[in-house]
Amino acid sequence: MSGAERRPVIAVTSGEPAGIGPDICLALVGDDWPVRVVVLGDRGLIESRARQLGRSTEGLDIIHVPLRAPCTPGRLAPANAPYVLDILDRALAGCQSNEFAAMVTAPVHKGVINDAGIPFTGHTEYLAEKTGTPRVVMMLAGGGLRVALATTHLALKDVPAAITREELATTLRIVDADLRVKFGIPRPRILVAGLNPHAGEGGHLGREEIDTIAPVIEALRAEGLDLVGPLPADTLFTRRVLEGSHAQVAMYHDQGLAVLKYVAFADGVNITLGLPVLRTSVDHGTALDLAGTGKADPGSLFAAVGMAAEIVARG
Ligand SMILES: NC(=O)C1=CN([C@@H]2O[C@H](COP(=O)(O)OP(=O)(O)OC[C@H]3O[C@@H](n4cnc5c(N)ncnc54)[C@H](O)[C@@H]3O)[C@@H](O)[C@H]2O)C=CC1
Ligand SMILES: NCC(=O)COP(=O)(O)O
């Protein structure tokens, strides 16, 4: 067995075929990783995208998963929605059988999967369901931030009801535990945002901080977690407040991710905490406008592979 073959294998799923997933996977060719990187997707599609971009697939390890229908860059086809899920299922099966040490996901298009009649909220929820994990946490890292979300892909009107004491406590416990295990931080200091402007202004702008968030923080502090909050979200991400913290928990998707993507869109990494397999991902979407143009930045994919490799190396 060669040295290269002994390296842990990381599976990179190439995602929505009409998006930039195949393009950014091609950028992995020739990079010197401490792990063996294999790309999961249709070999013909990846080779054809390489020709279009004037790139080579020489040296790219591909595990062939066949397309379900022809693909044109930039044009979504619901007929290929099952293909996207075939790739994810193959990667997950490989992680569960220890063939792969981790999976790194290129973006999928949530809308077209739903248009195909398959209910799909995101990789995060899909992998949680497939692994029978009742609760996972989405966290995006980059630009010195680690932003975890108390709720993920949910209409804004449904957010307040979803933030229950039990759900929030579970989120905070998962963030604390995974920062210790996956990131090697012995006692993570976690900032917790409020839901309402000014963290509720003492109950005059909403009661979620008083009724739910503060009591959970207090109870978990008594268990030894280092939590700060509920903090007004508009100033949580200022330099002085962030100082000394290891992660920041936002109550909903755009409260946290708008900030993260402002500081780190080029190399942010999405990681699913609390999952029994290791999954990292790019921080961006399918960028249909850029597929096949050569303009897609692969920086986030590189960072996602790098983070997975580091966590694998940490054991
Ligand atoms: N991990 C995943 O699978 C994710 C999937 N999505 C999905 O992607 C689809 C499109 O979402 P949008 O909100 O339009 O976000 P998007 O990230 O695809 O595009 C937003 C803007 O950023 C640009 N952009 C995105 N990635 C880029 C890259 N690597 N290099 C250069 N420019 C880049 C696009 O051209 C566009 O102008 C949706 O279906 C969404 O659900 C979104 C985020 C993550
Ligand atoms: N905005 C983050 C996002 O949509 C990623 O979702 P997921 O597919 O990683 O669950």
Short mmCIF file of C-alpha atoms and ligand atoms in Angstrom, two decimals:
data_model
loop_
_atom_site.label_atom_id
_atom_site.label_comp_id
_atom_site.label_asym_id
_atom_site.label_seq_id
_atom_site.Cartn_x
_atom_site.Cartn_y
_atom_site.Cartn_z
CA MET A 1 0.00 0.00 0.00
CA SER A 2 1.43 3.41 -0.95
CA GLY A 3 1.77 6.32 1.48
CA ALA A 4 -1.00 8.17 -0.36
CA GLU A 5 -3.39 5.26 0.08
CA ARG A 6 -2.85 5.22 3.85
CA ARG A 7 -4.07 8.81 4.19
CA PRO A 8 -7.61 9.26 5.53
CA VAL A 9 -10.09 9.74 2.71
CA ILE A 10 -12.33 12.79 2.54
CA ALA A 11 -15.33 12.57 0.20
CA VAL A 12 -16.28 15.79 -1.56
CA THR A 13 -19.83 15.78 -2.91
CA SER A 14 -20.05 17.82 -6.13
CA GLY A 15 -23.62 18.98 -5.44
CA GLU A 16 -26.11 20.51 -7.87
CA PRO A 17 -24.80 19.59 -11.34
CA ALA A 18 -26.03 22.82 -12.98
CA GLY A 19 -24.30 24.94 -10.32
CA ILE A 20 -20.69 25.73 -9.50
CA GLY A 21 -20.12 22.54 -7.47
CA PRO A 22 -18.39 20.65 -10.30
CA ASP A 23 -16.33 23.77 -11.17
CA ILE A 24 -14.94 24.28 -7.68
CA CYS A 25 -14.25 20.54 -7.28
CA LEU A 26 -11.96 20.79 -10.30
CA ALA A 27 -9.89 23.35 -8.41
CA LEU A 28 -8.94 20.56 -5.99
CA VAL A 29 -6.82 18.90 -8.69
CA GLY A 30 -3.16 18.82 -7.82
CA ASP A 31 -3.43 20.32 -4.37
CA ASP A 32 -1.21 18.70 -1.77
CA TRP A 33 -3.62 17.64 0.99
CA PRO A 34 -2.65 15.67 4.11
CA VAL A 35 -5.73 13.56 3.28
CA ARG A 36 -6.81 11.79 0.10
CA VAL A 37 -9.60 13.77 -1.51
CA VAL A 38 -12.16 11.93 -3.66
CA VAL A 39 -14.89 13.73 -5.56
CA LEU A 40 -18.33 12.14 -5.82
CA GLY A 41 -20.33 12.88 -8.96
CA ASP A 42 -20.91 11.98 -12.58
CA ARG A 43 -17.53 11.42 -14.23
CA GLY A 44 -18.77 12.57 -17.66
CA LEU A 45 -20.23 15.76 -16.20
CA ILE A 46 -17.03 16.61 -14.34
CA GLU A 47 -14.90 15.90 -17.43
CA SER A 48 -17.17 17.98 -19.63
CA ARG A 49 -17.07 20.92 -17.15
CA ALA A 50 -13.28 20.58 -17.08
CA ARG A 51 -13.13 20.87 -20.89
CA GLN A 52 -15.43 23.88 -20.76
CA LEU A 53 -13.16 25.58 -18.23
CA GLY A 54 -9.93 24.53 -19.96
CA ARG A 55 -8.95 22.49 -16.91
CA SER A 56 -7.76 18.92 -16.44
CA THR A 57 -9.16 16.07 -14.37
CA GLU A 58 -5.75 14.40 -14.39
CA GLY A 59 -5.04 13.25 -10.84
CA LEU A 60 -8.60 13.91 -9.61
CA ASP A 61 -10.01 10.89 -7.79
CA ILE A 62 -13.66 10.52 -8.84
CA ILE A 63 -16.23 8.08 -7.52
CA HIS A 64 -18.77 7.89 -10.32
CA VAL A 65 -22.39 8.54 -9.42
CA PRO A 66 -24.48 8.69 -12.61
CA LEU A 67 -26.58 11.71 -13.57
CA ARG A 68 -30.28 11.01 -13.96
CA ALA A 69 -30.73 13.44 -16.89
CA PRO A 70 -28.52 15.57 -19.15
CA CYS A 71 -27.19 18.74 -17.53
CA THR A 72 -26.58 22.25 -18.86
CA PRO A 73 -24.60 24.62 -16.60
CA GLY A 74 -26.87 27.25 -15.09
CA ARG A 75 -30.09 25.41 -15.96
CA LEU A 76 -31.78 23.51 -13.14
CA ALA A 77 -33.45 20.19 -13.96
CA PRO A 78 -35.75 18.64 -11.35
CA ALA A 79 -34.98 15.25 -12.98
CA ASN A 80 -31.48 15.49 -11.47
CA ALA A 81 -32.70 16.10 -7.91
CA PRO A 82 -32.45 12.37 -7.10
CA TYR A 83 -28.87 12.43 -8.46
CA VAL A 84 -27.94 15.11 -5.94
CA LEU A 85 -29.33 12.95 -3.14
CA ASP A 86 -27.65 9.80 -4.57
CA ILE A 87 -24.32 11.58 -4.12
CA LEU A 88 -25.12 12.56 -0.54
CA ASP A 89 -26.31 9.07 0.30
CA ARG A 90 -23.12 7.56 -1.16
CA ALA A 91 -20.96 9.94 0.87
CA LEU A 92 -22.91 9.28 4.04
CA ALA A 93 -22.75 5.49 3.58
CA GLY A 94 -18.97 5.81 3.10
CA CYS A 95 -18.63 7.84 6.30
CA GLN A 96 -20.73 5.37 8.24
CA SER A 97 -18.67 2.39 7.03
CA ASN A 98 -15.39 4.25 7.73
CA GLU A 99 -14.46 4.23 4.02
CA PHE A 100 -14.37 8.03 4.40
CA ALA A 101 -13.16 9.98 7.42
CA ALA A 102 -15.38 12.94 6.55
CA MET A 103 -17.62 14.41 3.92
CA VAL A 104 -17.31 17.90 2.47
CA THR A 105 -20.32 19.17 0.56
CA ALA A 106 -20.46 21.47 -2.45
CA PRO A 107 -23.77 23.34 -2.70
CA VAL A 108 -27.12 21.88 -3.63
CA HIS A 109 -30.20 23.79 -4.78
CA LYS A 110 -32.90 23.33 -2.16
CA GLY A 111 -35.62 24.76 -4.41
CA VAL A 112 -35.16 22.35 -7.32
CA ILE A 113 -35.15 19.32 -5.01
CA ASN A 114 -38.50 20.48 -3.63
CA ASP A 115 -39.72 21.21 -7.18
CA ALA A 116 -38.99 17.56 -7.92
CA GLY A 117 -41.46 16.63 -5.18
CA ILE A 118 -38.82 15.67 -2.60
CA PRO A 119 -39.17 17.61 0.66
CA PHE A 120 -35.68 18.95 1.42
CA THR A 121 -34.65 21.73 3.79
CA GLY A 122 -30.85 21.49 3.62
CA HIS A 123 -27.90 19.12 4.05
CA THR A 124 -27.99 19.81 7.77
CA GLU A 125 -31.53 18.56 8.27
CA TYR A 126 -31.15 15.78 5.66
CA LEU A 127 -28.08 14.29 7.30
CA ALA A 128 -29.65 14.59 10.75
CA GLU A 129 -32.69 12.66 9.57
CA LYS A 130 -30.67 10.04 7.67
CA THR A 131 -28.48 9.35 10.68
CA GLY A 132 -31.39 9.35 13.13
CA THR A 133 -29.91 12.31 15.03
CA PRO A 134 -32.70 14.22 16.76
CA ARG A 135 -30.81 17.51 16.98
CA VAL A 136 -27.80 18.97 15.16
CA VAL A 137 -26.47 22.52 14.97
CA MET A 138 -25.35 24.52 11.93
CA MET A 139 -22.21 26.51 12.59
CA LEU A 140 -20.30 28.68 10.12
CA ALA A 141 -16.70 29.62 10.79
CA GLY A 142 -14.52 32.26 9.19
CA GLY A 143 -12.96 35.66 9.73
CA GLY A 144 -12.28 34.82 13.38
CA LEU A 145 -15.95 34.03 14.06
CA ARG A 146 -17.77 30.77 14.77
CA VAL A 147 -21.45 31.51 14.33
CA ALA A 148 -23.87 28.78 15.41
CA LEU A 149 -27.61 28.96 14.80
CA ALA A 150 -30.42 28.20 17.24
CA THR A 151 -32.79 27.80 14.26
CA THR A 152 -31.85 27.13 10.63
CA HIS A 153 -34.03 26.96 7.54
CA LEU A 154 -37.26 28.32 8.91
CA ALA A 155 -39.61 31.09 7.84
CA LEU A 156 -39.00 34.13 10.04
CA LYS A 157 -42.58 34.05 11.34
CA ASP A 158 -41.95 30.55 12.78
CA VAL A 159 -38.70 31.41 14.56
CA PRO A 160 -39.99 32.60 17.98
CA ALA A 161 -42.07 29.48 18.58
CA ALA A 162 -39.13 27.25 17.60
CA ILE A 163 -36.90 28.72 20.30
CA THR A 164 -38.05 26.71 23.29
CA ARG A 165 -36.03 26.25 26.48
CA GLU A 166 -35.40 22.61 25.63
CA GLU A 167 -34.28 23.27 22.02
CA LEU A 168 -32.03 26.15 23.00
CA ALA A 169 -30.42 24.19 25.84
CA THR A 170 -29.73 21.32 23.44
CA THR A 171 -28.20 23.70 20.89
CA LEU A 172 -25.90 25.25 23.48
CA ARG A 173 -24.83 21.88 24.86
CA ILE A 174 -23.99 20.63 21.33
CA VAL A 175 -21.97 23.77 20.53
CA ASP A 176 -20.08 23.51 23.82
CA ALA A 177 -19.36 19.78 23.38
CA ASP A 178 -18.24 20.00 19.73
CA LEU A 179 -16.00 23.00 20.36
CA ARG A 180 -14.22 20.86 22.94
CA VAL A 181 -14.04 17.67 20.88
CA LYS A 182 -13.69 18.88 17.29
CA PHE A 183 -11.86 22.17 17.87
CA GLY A 184 -9.82 21.27 20.96
CA ILE A 185 -11.08 24.23 23.03
CA PRO A 186 -11.06 23.10 26.68
CA ARG A 187 -13.64 25.61 28.01
CA PRO A 188 -15.43 27.40 25.23
CA ARG A 189 -16.78 30.87 25.95
CA ILE A 190 -20.01 31.21 23.99
CA LEU A 191 -21.88 34.46 23.36
CA VAL A 192 -25.64 34.09 23.03
CA ALA A 193 -27.72 36.63 21.11
CA GLY A 194 -31.16 37.80 22.08
CA LEU A 195 -34.01 37.43 19.60
CA ASN A 196 -35.50 40.92 19.75
CA PRO A 197 -33.98 44.37 19.17
CA HIS A 198 -31.92 45.40 22.22
CA ALA A 199 -32.39 41.87 23.56
CA GLY A 200 -36.01 42.72 24.29
CA GLU A 201 -35.41 46.06 26.07
CA GLY A 202 -36.37 44.61 29.43
CA GLY A 203 -39.55 43.03 28.06
CA HIS A 204 -40.78 46.15 26.23
CA LEU A 205 -39.71 44.75 22.83
CA GLY A 206 -40.55 41.08 23.33
CA ARG A 207 -40.34 38.57 26.17
CA GLU A 208 -38.31 35.72 24.63
CA GLU A 209 -35.13 36.86 26.39
CA ILE A 210 -36.85 36.92 29.81
CA ASP A 211 -39.01 33.83 29.40
CA THR A 212 -36.66 31.53 27.45
CA ILE A 213 -33.12 32.63 26.64
CA ALA A 214 -31.93 34.02 30.00
CA PRO A 215 -33.29 31.09 32.08
CA VAL A 216 -31.55 28.58 29.78
CA ILE A 217 -28.27 30.47 30.02
CA GLU A 218 -28.55 30.57 33.80
CA ALA A 219 -29.32 26.85 34.08
CA LEU A 220 -26.42 25.85 31.83
CA ARG A 221 -24.01 28.18 33.59
CA ALA A 222 -24.86 26.27 36.76
CA GLU A 223 -23.73 23.12 34.87
CA GLY A 224 -20.38 24.76 34.11
CA LEU A 225 -20.88 26.12 30.59
CA ASP A 226 -19.26 29.51 29.96
CA LEU A 227 -22.14 31.43 28.42
CA VAL A 228 -22.62 35.18 28.03
CA GLY A 229 -26.00 36.69 27.14
CA PRO A 230 -28.62 37.27 26.03
CA LEU A 231 -26.74 39.99 24.19
CA PRO A 232 -28.26 42.53 21.78
CA ALA A 233 -27.48 41.01 18.37
CA ASP A 234 -26.60 44.33 16.75
CA THR A 235 -23.58 44.81 19.01
CA LEU A 236 -22.69 41.18 19.72
CA PHE A 237 -20.44 41.18 16.65
CA THR A 238 -18.46 44.28 17.62
CA ARG A 239 -14.77 43.78 18.39
CA ARG A 240 -14.91 44.52 22.12
CA VAL A 241 -17.88 42.25 22.81
CA LEU A 242 -16.38 39.41 20.76
CA GLU A 243 -13.07 39.53 22.60
CA GLY A 244 -12.25 36.22 24.30
CA SER A 245 -15.22 34.36 22.85
CA HIS A 246 -14.90 31.09 20.93
CA ALA A 247 -18.36 31.01 19.35
CA GLN A 248 -21.46 33.12 18.95
CA VAL A 249 -24.98 31.69 18.91
CA ALA A 250 -27.52 33.55 16.78
CA MET A 251 -31.23 32.92 17.17
CA TYR A 252 -31.96 32.66 13.44
CA HIS A 253 -30.25 32.21 10.07
CA ASP A 254 -29.78 35.78 8.83
CA GLN A 255 -29.07 37.25 12.29
CA GLY A 256 -25.77 35.37 12.29
CA LEU A 257 -24.96 34.49 8.70
CA ALA A 258 -25.21 37.99 7.25
CA VAL A 259 -22.35 38.98 9.54
CA LEU A 260 -20.32 35.83 8.87
CA LYS A 261 -20.68 36.14 5.10
CA TYR A 262 -19.76 39.82 5.25
CA VAL A 263 -16.44 39.04 6.88
CA ALA A 264 -15.65 35.64 5.36
CA PHE A 265 -17.65 34.80 2.22
CA ALA A 266 -14.48 33.82 0.34
CA ASP A 267 -13.31 31.23 2.86
CA GLY A 268 -16.12 30.56 5.33
CA VAL A 269 -16.88 26.96 6.33
CA ASN A 270 -20.17 25.44 7.36
CA ILE A 271 -19.92 22.52 9.80
CA THR A 272 -22.72 20.39 11.17
CA LEU A 273 -22.25 19.95 14.91
CA GLY A 274 -23.74 17.03 16.81
CA LEU A 275 -23.75 14.68 13.80
CA PRO A 276 -22.26 11.19 14.21
CA VAL A 277 -20.22 11.70 11.01
CA LEU A 278 -17.97 14.65 10.20
CA ARG A 279 -19.44 17.02 7.62
CA THR A 280 -18.10 20.38 6.55
CA SER A 281 -19.32 22.47 3.63
CA VAL A 282 -18.86 25.59 1.59
CA ASP A 283 -20.57 28.72 2.92
CA HIS A 284 -22.09 29.68 -0.45
CA GLY A 285 -24.85 28.41 -2.70
CA THR A 286 -25.06 27.03 -6.22
CA ALA A 287 -24.32 30.38 -7.96
CA LEU A 288 -26.04 29.24 -11.17
CA ASP A 289 -24.96 32.51 -12.79
CA LEU A 290 -21.31 31.46 -12.55
CA ALA A 291 -21.49 27.75 -13.45
CA GLY A 292 -19.16 26.92 -16.32
CA THR A 293 -17.72 30.47 -16.49
CA GLY A 294 -14.50 29.94 -14.53
CA LYS A 295 -15.45 32.81 -12.20
CA ALA A 296 -16.42 30.72 -9.16
CA ASP A 297 -14.07 31.17 -6.22
CA PRO A 298 -13.08 27.78 -4.74
CA GLY A 299 -11.75 29.35 -1.51
CA SER A 300 -14.60 28.20 0.69
CA LEU A 301 -14.30 24.61 -0.59
CA PHE A 302 -10.56 24.64 0.13
CA ALA A 303 -11.26 25.94 3.65
CA ALA A 304 -13.94 23.27 4.18
CA VAL A 305 -11.58 20.46 3.12
CA GLY A 306 -8.86 22.01 5.28
CA MET A 307 -11.10 22.16 8.34
CA ALA A 308 -12.24 18.56 7.86
CA ALA A 309 -8.62 17.44 7.47
CA GLU A 310 -7.62 19.26 10.68
CA ILE A 311 -10.46 17.72 12.67
CA VAL A 312 -9.64 14.26 11.29
CA ALA A 313 -5.99 14.76 12.26
CA ARG A 314 -7.05 15.79 15.77
CA GLY A 315 -8.70 12.38 16.04
N1 LIG B 1 -24.35 24.38 1.34
C1 LIG B 1 -25.34 24.51 0.46
O1 LIG B 1 -25.73 23.53 -0.17
C2 LIG B 1 -25.96 25.84 0.22
C3 LIG B 1 -26.93 25.94 -0.75
N2 LIG B 1 -27.51 27.15 -1.00
C4 LIG B 1 -28.52 27.15 -2.05
O2 LIG B 1 -27.98 27.79 -3.22
C5 LIG B 1 -29.06 28.31 -3.98
C6 LIG B 1 -28.73 29.72 -4.43
O3 LIG B 1 -28.66 30.55 -3.27
P1 LIG B 1 -28.29 32.09 -3.27
O4 LIG B 1 -28.99 32.67 -2.12
O5 LIG B 1 -28.50 32.65 -4.64
O6 LIG B 1 -26.75 32.14 -2.88
P2 LIG B 1 -25.42 31.89 -3.72
O7 LIG B 1 -24.34 31.77 -2.70
O8 LIG B 1 -25.57 30.79 -4.68
O9 LIG B 1 -25.19 33.23 -4.58
C7 LIG B 1 -25.16 34.51 -3.97
C8 LIG B 1 -24.18 35.40 -4.76
O10 LIG B 1 -22.85 35.01 -4.47
C9 LIG B 1 -22.15 34.64 -5.67
N3 LIG B 1 -21.32 33.47 -5.34
C10 LIG B 1 -21.72 32.36 -4.67
N4 LIG B 1 -20.71 31.50 -4.55
C11 LIG B 1 -19.65 32.07 -5.14
C12 LIG B 1 -18.30 31.65 -5.35
N5 LIG B 1 -17.84 30.47 -4.91
N6 LIG B 1 -17.47 32.47 -6.02
C13 LIG B 1 -17.90 33.66 -6.47
N7 LIG B 1 -19.17 34.12 -6.29
C14 LIG B 1 -20.03 33.32 -5.64
C15 LIG B 1 -23.24 34.31 -6.69
O11 LIG B 1 -22.77 34.48 -8.02
C16 LIG B 1 -24.34 35.29 -6.29
O12 LIG B 1 -24.07 36.55 -6.84
C17 LIG B 1 -30.31 28.21 -3.11
O13 LIG B 1 -31.08 27.10 -3.52
C18 LIG B 1 -29.76 27.95 -1.73
O14 LIG B 1 -30.62 27.22 -0.94
C19 LIG B 1 -27.17 28.29 -0.34
C20 LIG B 1 -26.19 28.24 0.63
C21 LIG B 1 -25.50 27.01 0.98
N1 LIG B 2 -27.13 29.29 4.52
C1 LIG B 2 -26.57 28.07 4.87
C2 LIG B 2 -27.16 26.99 4.08
O1 LIG B 2 -28.15 27.15 3.40
C3 LIG B 2 -26.49 25.69 4.15
O2 LIG B 2 -27.42 24.73 4.42
P1 LIG B 2 -27.02 23.21 4.47
O3 LIG B 2 -27.30 22.68 3.13
O4 LIG B 2 -25.61 23.13 4.89
O5 LIG B 2 -27.95 22.66 5.49
#
